[in-house]
Short mmCIF file of C-alpha atoms and ligand atoms in Angstrom, two decimals:
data_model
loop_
_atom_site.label_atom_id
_atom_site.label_comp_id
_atom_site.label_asym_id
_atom_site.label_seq_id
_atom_site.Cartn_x
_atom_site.Cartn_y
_atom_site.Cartn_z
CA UNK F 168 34.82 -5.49 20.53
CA UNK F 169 32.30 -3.43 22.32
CA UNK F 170 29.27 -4.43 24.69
CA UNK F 171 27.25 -1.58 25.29
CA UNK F 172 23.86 -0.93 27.12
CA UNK F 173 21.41 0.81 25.06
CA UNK F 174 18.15 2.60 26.04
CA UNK F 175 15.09 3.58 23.70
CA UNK F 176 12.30 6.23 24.43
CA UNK F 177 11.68 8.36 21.59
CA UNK F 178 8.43 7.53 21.38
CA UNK F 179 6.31 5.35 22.66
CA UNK F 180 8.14 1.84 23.13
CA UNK F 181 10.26 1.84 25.90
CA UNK F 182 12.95 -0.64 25.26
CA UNK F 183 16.65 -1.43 26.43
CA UNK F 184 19.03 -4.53 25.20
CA UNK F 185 22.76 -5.00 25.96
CA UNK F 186 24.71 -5.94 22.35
CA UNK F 187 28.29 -6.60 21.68
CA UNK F 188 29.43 -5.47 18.79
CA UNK F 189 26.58 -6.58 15.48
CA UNK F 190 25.39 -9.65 18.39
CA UNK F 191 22.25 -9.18 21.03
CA UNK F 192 23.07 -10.76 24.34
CA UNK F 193 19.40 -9.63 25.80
CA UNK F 194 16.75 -7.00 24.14
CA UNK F 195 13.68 -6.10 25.95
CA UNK F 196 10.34 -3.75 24.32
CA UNK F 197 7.90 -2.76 26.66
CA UNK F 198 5.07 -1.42 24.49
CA UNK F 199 2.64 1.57 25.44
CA UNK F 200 0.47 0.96 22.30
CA UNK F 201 -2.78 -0.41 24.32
CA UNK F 202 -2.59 2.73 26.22
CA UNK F 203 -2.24 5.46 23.02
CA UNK F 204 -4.79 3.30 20.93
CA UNK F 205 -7.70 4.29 22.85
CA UNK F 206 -6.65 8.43 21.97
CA UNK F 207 -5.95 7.21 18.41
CA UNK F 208 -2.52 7.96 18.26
CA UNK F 209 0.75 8.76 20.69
CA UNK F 210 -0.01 11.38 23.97
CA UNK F 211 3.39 12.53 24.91
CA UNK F 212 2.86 13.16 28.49
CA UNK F 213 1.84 9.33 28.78
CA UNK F 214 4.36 8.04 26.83
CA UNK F 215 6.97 9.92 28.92
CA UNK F 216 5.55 9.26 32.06
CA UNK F 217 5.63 5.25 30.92
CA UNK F 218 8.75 5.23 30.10
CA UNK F 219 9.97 6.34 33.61
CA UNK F 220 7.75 3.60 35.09
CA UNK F 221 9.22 0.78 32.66
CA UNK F 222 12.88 1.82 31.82
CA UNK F 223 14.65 0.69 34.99
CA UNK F 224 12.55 -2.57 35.09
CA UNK F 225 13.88 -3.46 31.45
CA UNK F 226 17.24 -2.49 32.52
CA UNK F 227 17.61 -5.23 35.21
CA UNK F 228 16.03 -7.93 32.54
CA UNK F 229 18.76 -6.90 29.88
CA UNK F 230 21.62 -7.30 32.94
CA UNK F 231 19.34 -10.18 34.15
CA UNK F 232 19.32 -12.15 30.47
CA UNK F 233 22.96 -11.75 29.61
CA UNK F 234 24.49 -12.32 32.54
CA UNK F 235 26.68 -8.98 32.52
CA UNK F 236 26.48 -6.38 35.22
CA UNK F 237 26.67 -2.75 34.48
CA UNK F 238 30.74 -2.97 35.57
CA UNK F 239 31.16 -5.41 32.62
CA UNK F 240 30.03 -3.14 29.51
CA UNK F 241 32.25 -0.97 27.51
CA UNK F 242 29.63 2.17 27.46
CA UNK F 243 26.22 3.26 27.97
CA UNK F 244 24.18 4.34 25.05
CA UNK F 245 20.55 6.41 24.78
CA UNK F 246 18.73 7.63 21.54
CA UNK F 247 19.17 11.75 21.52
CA UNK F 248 17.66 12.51 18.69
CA UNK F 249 14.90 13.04 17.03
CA UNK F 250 11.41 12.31 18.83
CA UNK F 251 9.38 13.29 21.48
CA UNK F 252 11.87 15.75 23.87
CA UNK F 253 9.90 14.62 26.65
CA UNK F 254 10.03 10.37 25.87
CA UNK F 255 13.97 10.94 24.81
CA UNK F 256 14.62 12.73 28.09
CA UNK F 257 14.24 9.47 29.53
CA UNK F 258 16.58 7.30 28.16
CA UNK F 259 19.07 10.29 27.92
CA UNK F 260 19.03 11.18 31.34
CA UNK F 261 19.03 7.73 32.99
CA UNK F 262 22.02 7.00 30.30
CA UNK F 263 23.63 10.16 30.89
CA UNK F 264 23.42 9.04 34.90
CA UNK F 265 24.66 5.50 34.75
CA UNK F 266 27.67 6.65 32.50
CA UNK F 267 28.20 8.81 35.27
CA UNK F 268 27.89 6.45 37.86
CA UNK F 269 30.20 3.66 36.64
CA UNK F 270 32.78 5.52 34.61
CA UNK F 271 31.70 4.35 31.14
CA UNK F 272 31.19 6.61 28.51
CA UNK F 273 28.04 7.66 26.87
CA UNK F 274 27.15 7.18 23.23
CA UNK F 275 23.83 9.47 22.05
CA UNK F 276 23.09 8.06 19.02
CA UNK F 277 20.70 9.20 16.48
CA UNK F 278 17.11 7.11 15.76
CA UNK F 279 17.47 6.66 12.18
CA UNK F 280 21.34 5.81 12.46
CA UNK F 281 19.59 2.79 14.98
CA UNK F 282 16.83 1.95 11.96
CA UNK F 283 19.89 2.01 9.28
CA UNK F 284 21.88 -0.28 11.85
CA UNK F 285 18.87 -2.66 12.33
CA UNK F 286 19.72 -4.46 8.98
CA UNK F 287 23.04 -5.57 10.54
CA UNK F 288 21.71 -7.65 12.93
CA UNK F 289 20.75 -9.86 10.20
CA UNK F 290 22.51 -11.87 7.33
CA UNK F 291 26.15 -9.69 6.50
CA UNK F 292 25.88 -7.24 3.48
CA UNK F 293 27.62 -7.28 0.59
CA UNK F 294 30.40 -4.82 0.64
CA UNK F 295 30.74 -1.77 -0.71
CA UNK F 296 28.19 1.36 -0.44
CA UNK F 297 24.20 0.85 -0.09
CA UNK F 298 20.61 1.84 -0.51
CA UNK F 299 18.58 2.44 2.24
CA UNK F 300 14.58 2.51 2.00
CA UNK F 301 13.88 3.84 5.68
CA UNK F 302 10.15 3.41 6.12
CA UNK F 303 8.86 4.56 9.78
CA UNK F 304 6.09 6.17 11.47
CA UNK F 305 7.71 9.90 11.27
CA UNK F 306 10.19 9.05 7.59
CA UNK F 307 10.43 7.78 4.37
CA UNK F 308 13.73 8.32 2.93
CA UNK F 309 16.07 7.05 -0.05
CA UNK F 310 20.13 6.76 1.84
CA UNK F 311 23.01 6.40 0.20
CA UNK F 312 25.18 4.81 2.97
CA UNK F 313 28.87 4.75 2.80
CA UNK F 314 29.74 3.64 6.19
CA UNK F 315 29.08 4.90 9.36
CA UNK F 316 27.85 9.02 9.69
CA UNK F 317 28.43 8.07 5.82
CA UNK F 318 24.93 9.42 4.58
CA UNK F 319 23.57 10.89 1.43
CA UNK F 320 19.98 11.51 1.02
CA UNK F 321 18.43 10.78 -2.52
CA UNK F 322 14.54 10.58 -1.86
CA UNK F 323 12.19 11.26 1.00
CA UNK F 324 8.27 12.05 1.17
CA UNK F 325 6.80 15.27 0.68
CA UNK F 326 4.33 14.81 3.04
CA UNK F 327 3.46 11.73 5.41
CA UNK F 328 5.62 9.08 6.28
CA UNK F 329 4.85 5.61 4.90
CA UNK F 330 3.53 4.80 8.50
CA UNK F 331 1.74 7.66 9.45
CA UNK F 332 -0.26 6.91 5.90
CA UNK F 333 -1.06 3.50 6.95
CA UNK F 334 -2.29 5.07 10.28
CA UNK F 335 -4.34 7.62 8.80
CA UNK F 336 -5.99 5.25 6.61
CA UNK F 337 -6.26 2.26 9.43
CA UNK F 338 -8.17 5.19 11.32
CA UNK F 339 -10.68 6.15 8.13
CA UNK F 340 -11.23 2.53 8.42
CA UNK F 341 -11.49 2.31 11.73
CA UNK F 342 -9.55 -0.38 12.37
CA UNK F 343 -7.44 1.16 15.35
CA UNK F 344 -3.69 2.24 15.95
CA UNK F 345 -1.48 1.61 15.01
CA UNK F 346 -2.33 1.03 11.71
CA UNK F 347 0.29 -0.75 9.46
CA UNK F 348 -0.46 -4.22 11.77
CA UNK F 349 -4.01 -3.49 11.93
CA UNK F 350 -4.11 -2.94 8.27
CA UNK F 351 -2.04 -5.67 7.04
CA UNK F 352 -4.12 -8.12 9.40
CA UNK F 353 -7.56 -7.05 7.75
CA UNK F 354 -6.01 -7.28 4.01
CA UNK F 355 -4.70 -10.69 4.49
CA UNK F 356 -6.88 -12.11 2.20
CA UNK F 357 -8.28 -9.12 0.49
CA UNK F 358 -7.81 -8.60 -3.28
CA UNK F 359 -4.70 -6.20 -3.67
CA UNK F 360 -6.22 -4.91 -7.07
CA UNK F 361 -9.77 -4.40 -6.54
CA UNK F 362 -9.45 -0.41 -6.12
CA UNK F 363 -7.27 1.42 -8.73
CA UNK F 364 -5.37 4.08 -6.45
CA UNK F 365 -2.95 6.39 -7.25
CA UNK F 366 0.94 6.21 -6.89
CA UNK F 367 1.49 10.02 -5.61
CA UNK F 368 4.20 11.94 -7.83
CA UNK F 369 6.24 15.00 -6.84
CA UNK F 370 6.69 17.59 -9.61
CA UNK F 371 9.34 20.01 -9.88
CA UNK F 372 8.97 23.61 -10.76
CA UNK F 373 10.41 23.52 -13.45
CA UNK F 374 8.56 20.64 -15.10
CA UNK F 375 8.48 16.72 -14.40
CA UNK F 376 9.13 14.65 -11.45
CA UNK F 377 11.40 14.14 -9.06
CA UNK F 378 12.23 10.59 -9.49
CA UNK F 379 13.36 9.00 -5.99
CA UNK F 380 10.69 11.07 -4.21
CA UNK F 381 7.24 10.35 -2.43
CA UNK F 382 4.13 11.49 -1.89
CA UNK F 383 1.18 10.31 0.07
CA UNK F 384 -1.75 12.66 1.00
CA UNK F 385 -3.64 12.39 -2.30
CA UNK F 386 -3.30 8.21 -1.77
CA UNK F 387 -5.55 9.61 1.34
CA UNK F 388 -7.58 11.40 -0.10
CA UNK F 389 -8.20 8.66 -2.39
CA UNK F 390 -9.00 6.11 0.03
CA UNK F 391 -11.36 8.81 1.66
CA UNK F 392 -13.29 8.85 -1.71
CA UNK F 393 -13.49 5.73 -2.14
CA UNK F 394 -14.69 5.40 1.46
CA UNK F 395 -17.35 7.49 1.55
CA UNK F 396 -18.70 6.23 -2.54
CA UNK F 397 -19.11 2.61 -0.71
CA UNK F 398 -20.88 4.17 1.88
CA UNK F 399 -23.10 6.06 -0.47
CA UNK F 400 -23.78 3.40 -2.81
CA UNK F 401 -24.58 0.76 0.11
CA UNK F 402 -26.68 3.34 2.28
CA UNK F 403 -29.51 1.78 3.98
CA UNK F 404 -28.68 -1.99 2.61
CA UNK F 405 -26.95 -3.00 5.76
CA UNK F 406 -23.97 -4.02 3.06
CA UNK F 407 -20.50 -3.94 5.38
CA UNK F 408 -17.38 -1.88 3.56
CA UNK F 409 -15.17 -4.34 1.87
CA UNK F 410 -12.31 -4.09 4.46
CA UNK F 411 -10.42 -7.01 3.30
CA UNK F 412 -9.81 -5.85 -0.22
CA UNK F 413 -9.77 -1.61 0.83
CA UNK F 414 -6.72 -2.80 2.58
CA UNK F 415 -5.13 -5.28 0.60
CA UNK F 416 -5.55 -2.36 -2.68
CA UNK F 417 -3.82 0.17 -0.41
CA UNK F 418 -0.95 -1.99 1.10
CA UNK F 419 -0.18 -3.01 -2.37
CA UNK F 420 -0.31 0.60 -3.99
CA UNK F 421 2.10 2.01 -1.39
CA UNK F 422 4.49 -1.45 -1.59
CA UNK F 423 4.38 -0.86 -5.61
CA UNK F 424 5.36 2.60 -5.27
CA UNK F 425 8.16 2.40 -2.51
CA UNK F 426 9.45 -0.53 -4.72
CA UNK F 427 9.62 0.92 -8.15
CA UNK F 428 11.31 4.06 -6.99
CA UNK F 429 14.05 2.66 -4.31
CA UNK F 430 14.55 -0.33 -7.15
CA UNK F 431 14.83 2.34 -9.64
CA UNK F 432 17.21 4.93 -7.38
CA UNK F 433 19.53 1.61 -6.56
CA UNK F 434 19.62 1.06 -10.27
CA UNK F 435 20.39 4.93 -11.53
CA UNK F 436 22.77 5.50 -8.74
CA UNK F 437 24.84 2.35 -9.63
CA UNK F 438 24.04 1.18 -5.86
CA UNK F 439 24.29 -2.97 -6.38
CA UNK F 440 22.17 -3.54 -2.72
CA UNK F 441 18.64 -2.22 -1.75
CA UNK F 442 18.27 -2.37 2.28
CA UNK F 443 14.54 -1.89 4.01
CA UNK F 444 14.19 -1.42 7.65
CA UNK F 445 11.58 0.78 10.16
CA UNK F 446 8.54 -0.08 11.30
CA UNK F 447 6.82 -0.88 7.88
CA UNK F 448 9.67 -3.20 7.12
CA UNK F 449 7.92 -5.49 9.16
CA UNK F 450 4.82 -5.51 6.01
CA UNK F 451 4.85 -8.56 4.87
CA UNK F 452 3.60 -7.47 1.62
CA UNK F 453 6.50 -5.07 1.01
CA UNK F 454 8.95 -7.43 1.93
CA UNK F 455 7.48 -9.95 -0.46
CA UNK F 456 7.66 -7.25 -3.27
CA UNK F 457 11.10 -5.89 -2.43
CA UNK F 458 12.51 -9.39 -2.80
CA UNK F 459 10.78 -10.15 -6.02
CA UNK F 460 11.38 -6.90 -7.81
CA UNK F 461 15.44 -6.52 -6.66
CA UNK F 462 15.68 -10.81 -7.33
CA UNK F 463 14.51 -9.38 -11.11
CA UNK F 464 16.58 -6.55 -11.46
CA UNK F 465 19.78 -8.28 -10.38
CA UNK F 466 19.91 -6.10 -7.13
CA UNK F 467 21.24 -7.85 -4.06
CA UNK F 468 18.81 -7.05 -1.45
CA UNK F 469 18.51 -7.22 2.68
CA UNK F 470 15.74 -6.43 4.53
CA UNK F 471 16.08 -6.44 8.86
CA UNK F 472 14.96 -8.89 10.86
CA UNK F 473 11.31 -8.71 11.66
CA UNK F 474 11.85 -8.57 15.11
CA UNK F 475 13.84 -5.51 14.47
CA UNK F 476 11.74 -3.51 12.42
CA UNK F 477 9.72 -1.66 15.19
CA UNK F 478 11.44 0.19 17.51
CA UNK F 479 13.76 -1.41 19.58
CA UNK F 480 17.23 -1.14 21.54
CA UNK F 481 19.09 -3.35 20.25
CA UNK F 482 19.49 -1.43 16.95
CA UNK F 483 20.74 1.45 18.83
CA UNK F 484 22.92 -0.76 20.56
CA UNK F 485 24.84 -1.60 17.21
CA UNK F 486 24.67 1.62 15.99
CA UNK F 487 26.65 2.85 19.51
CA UNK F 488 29.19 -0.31 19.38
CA UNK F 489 30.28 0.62 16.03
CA UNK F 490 30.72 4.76 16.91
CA UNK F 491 32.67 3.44 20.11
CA UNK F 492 35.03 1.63 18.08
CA UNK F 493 35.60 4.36 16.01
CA UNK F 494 36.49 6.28 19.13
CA UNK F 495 33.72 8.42 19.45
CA UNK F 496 31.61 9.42 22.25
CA UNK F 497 28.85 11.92 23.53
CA UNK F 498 29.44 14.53 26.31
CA UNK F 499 27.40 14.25 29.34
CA UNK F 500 25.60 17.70 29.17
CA UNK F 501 24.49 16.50 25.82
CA UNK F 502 20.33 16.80 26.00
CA UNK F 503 17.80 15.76 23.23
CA UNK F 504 16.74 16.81 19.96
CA UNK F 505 13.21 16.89 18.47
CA UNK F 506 14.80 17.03 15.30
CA UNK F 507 18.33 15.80 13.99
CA UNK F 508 18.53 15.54 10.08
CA UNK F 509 20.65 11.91 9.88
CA UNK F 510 23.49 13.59 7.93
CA UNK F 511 24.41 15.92 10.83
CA UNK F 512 24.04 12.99 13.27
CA UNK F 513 27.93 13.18 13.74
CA UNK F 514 27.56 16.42 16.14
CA UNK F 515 26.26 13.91 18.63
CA UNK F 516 29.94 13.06 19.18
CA UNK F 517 31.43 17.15 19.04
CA UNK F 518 33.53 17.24 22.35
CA UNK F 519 31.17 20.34 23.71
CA UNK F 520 27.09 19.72 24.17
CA UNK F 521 26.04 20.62 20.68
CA UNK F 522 21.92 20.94 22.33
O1 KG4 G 804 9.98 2.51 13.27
P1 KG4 G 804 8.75 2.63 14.05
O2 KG4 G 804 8.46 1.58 15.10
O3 KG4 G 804 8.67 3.99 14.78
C1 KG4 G 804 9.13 5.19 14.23
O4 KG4 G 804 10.35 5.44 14.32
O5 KG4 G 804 8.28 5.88 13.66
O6 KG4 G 804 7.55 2.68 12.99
C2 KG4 G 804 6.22 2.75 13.39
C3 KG4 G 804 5.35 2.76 12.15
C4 KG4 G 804 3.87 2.98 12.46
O7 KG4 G 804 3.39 3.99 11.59
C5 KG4 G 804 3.25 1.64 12.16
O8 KG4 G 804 1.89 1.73 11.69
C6 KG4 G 804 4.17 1.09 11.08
O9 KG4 G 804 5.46 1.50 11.47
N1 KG4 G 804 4.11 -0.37 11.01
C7 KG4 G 804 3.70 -1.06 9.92
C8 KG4 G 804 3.71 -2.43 10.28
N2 KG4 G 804 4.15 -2.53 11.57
C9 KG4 G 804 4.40 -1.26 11.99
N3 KG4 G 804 3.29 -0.64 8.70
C10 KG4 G 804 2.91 -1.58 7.81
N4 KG4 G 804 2.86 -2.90 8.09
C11 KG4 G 804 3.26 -3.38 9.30
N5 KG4 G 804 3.23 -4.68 9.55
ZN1 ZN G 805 11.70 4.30 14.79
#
């Protein structure tokens, strides 16, 4: 069994929790989003110089919440990788320090190895290897998981993440940041088939589609179009955009296509479980869909817990028990990474600073 403490700051939630093992003992979030909606979007100087302000605060509520002093824990864990190289910095070095400091050792661990891991803290999977639809605000990938540092990629977007989409589009409808919340909250009772939108293909040179793949700038452009024809057509009538049903028709276009084509991978690649986590896990819509569509397809299907979606420490937390007791660990000159593809994530734990 291992009990680590683990520290988020890769962008702009600053978050610690102490887990043993797959079970949280205490997980704190301190979110910056108030701050970065007024700019529309993430400034990395803030969010760095929040997390500095907030870390050490969570860190005594973690020790505070489970009882367990610093002394107690098995090892000390930090996100490296990827994100904002100022917000990481953060957790790193104030991991890095309190390894030092007590003797434990240090566990970088990568961000989307902490998103895969999220779905553990939930109901046990079924055994044997997995599909992973990772929707957050920076990726949208198809995994084939094996097992830990076990990763194959089968799908990803071409262009925007699933989140920064529902961002984008939040913004064009001004409804603030960030947008998948803000979005699913104004297309709560909208009509989810109102606008016909399309479900962004990716063709290969050489003819046809790539099957498992995504794409969603000319959804964007869609909703822009559609946008601005409303605002034509109801110029000078004082007539209000339909925001309800704008939102409800785009949720549902980019649940329909992350569904089809992770049901359809799962299905090709003889992979019996489908597995959704990130942040737009926590859409209630796509949840809804992912459970219908895998329930008819005779997939077994998991989805994170909702409180788990978002970023969070407690997901890296699992993520470093499970690399501890496979008797791995980061060295302390190890810095950050902007970017880390998730199938090199095991040169976190290379005996010499790999960055
Ligand atoms: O995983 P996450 O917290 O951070 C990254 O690693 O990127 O994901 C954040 C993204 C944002 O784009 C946000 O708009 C989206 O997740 N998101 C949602 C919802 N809650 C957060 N998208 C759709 N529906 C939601 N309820
Ligand atoms: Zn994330």
């Amino acid at each position: 069994m291992a009990t680590v403490l683990a520290l988020e700051t890769s962008c702009d939630e600053s978050a610690a929790a102490i887990v043993r093992d797959q079970t949280v003992l205490a997980s704190a979030v301190a979110s910056q989003v108030e701050e970065h909606a007024r700019w529309g979007g993430v400034v990395p100087e803030i969010a760095s110089r929040r997390h500095v302000e907030a870390l050490p605060q969570l860190i005594d509520q973690v020790c505070r919440q489970s009882g367990l002093a610093l002394a107690e824990l098995d090892g000390i864990a930090a996100t490296a990788a990827p994100g904002l190289v100022g917000a990481l910095l953060v957790a790193s070095v104030t991991g890095r320090t309190l390894a030092r400091l007590h003797g434990k050792p240090f566990v970088a661990v990568h961000h989307l190895e902490g998103h895969l891991c999220s779905v553990q803290l939930g109901d046990p999977l079924p055994p044997g290897p997995y599909l992973v639809l990772l929707v957050s605000g920076g990726h949208t990938e198809l995994l084939r998981v094996d097992g830990p540092g076990q990763y194959q990629r089968l799908g990803r977007s071409h262009d925007d993440a699933a989140g920064e989409a529902f961002d984008k589009v939040a913004r064009l409808l001004g409804l603030g940041y960030p947008g998948g919340p803000a979005i699913e909250a104004a297309g709560r009772d909208g009509d989810p088939r109102r606008f016909a939108l399309p479900k962004g293909r990716v063709s290969r040179p050489e003819g046809g589609y790539y099957p498992y793949d995504f794409s969603f700038s000319g959804l964007k452009t869609a909703m822009l179009r559609q946008v601005r024809a409303l605002e034509a057509k109801h110029q000078g009538d004082g007539e209000p955009l339909p925001l309800a049903d704008l939102a409800a028709s785009f949720e549902q276009v980019v649940a329909e296509v992350l569904v089809e084509r992770s049901c359809r991978c799962a299905r090709e690649q003889g992979l019996g479980t489908l597995v959704l986590v990130g942040g737009v896990a926590a859409n209630r819509r796509l949840r809804a869909l992912l459970e219908a569509r895998c329930q008819r397809d005779g997939l077994a299907w998991r989805v994170a817990p909702l409180a788990y979606c978002t970023d969070n420490a407690a997901m890296i937390g699992v993520a470093a028990a499970q690399r501890l007791a496979a008797g791995q660990h980061s060295s302390l000159e190890l810095a950050v990474a902007a970017r880390l593809p998730l199938e090199q994530a095991d040169r976190l734990y290379e005996p010499q600073a790999c960055f």
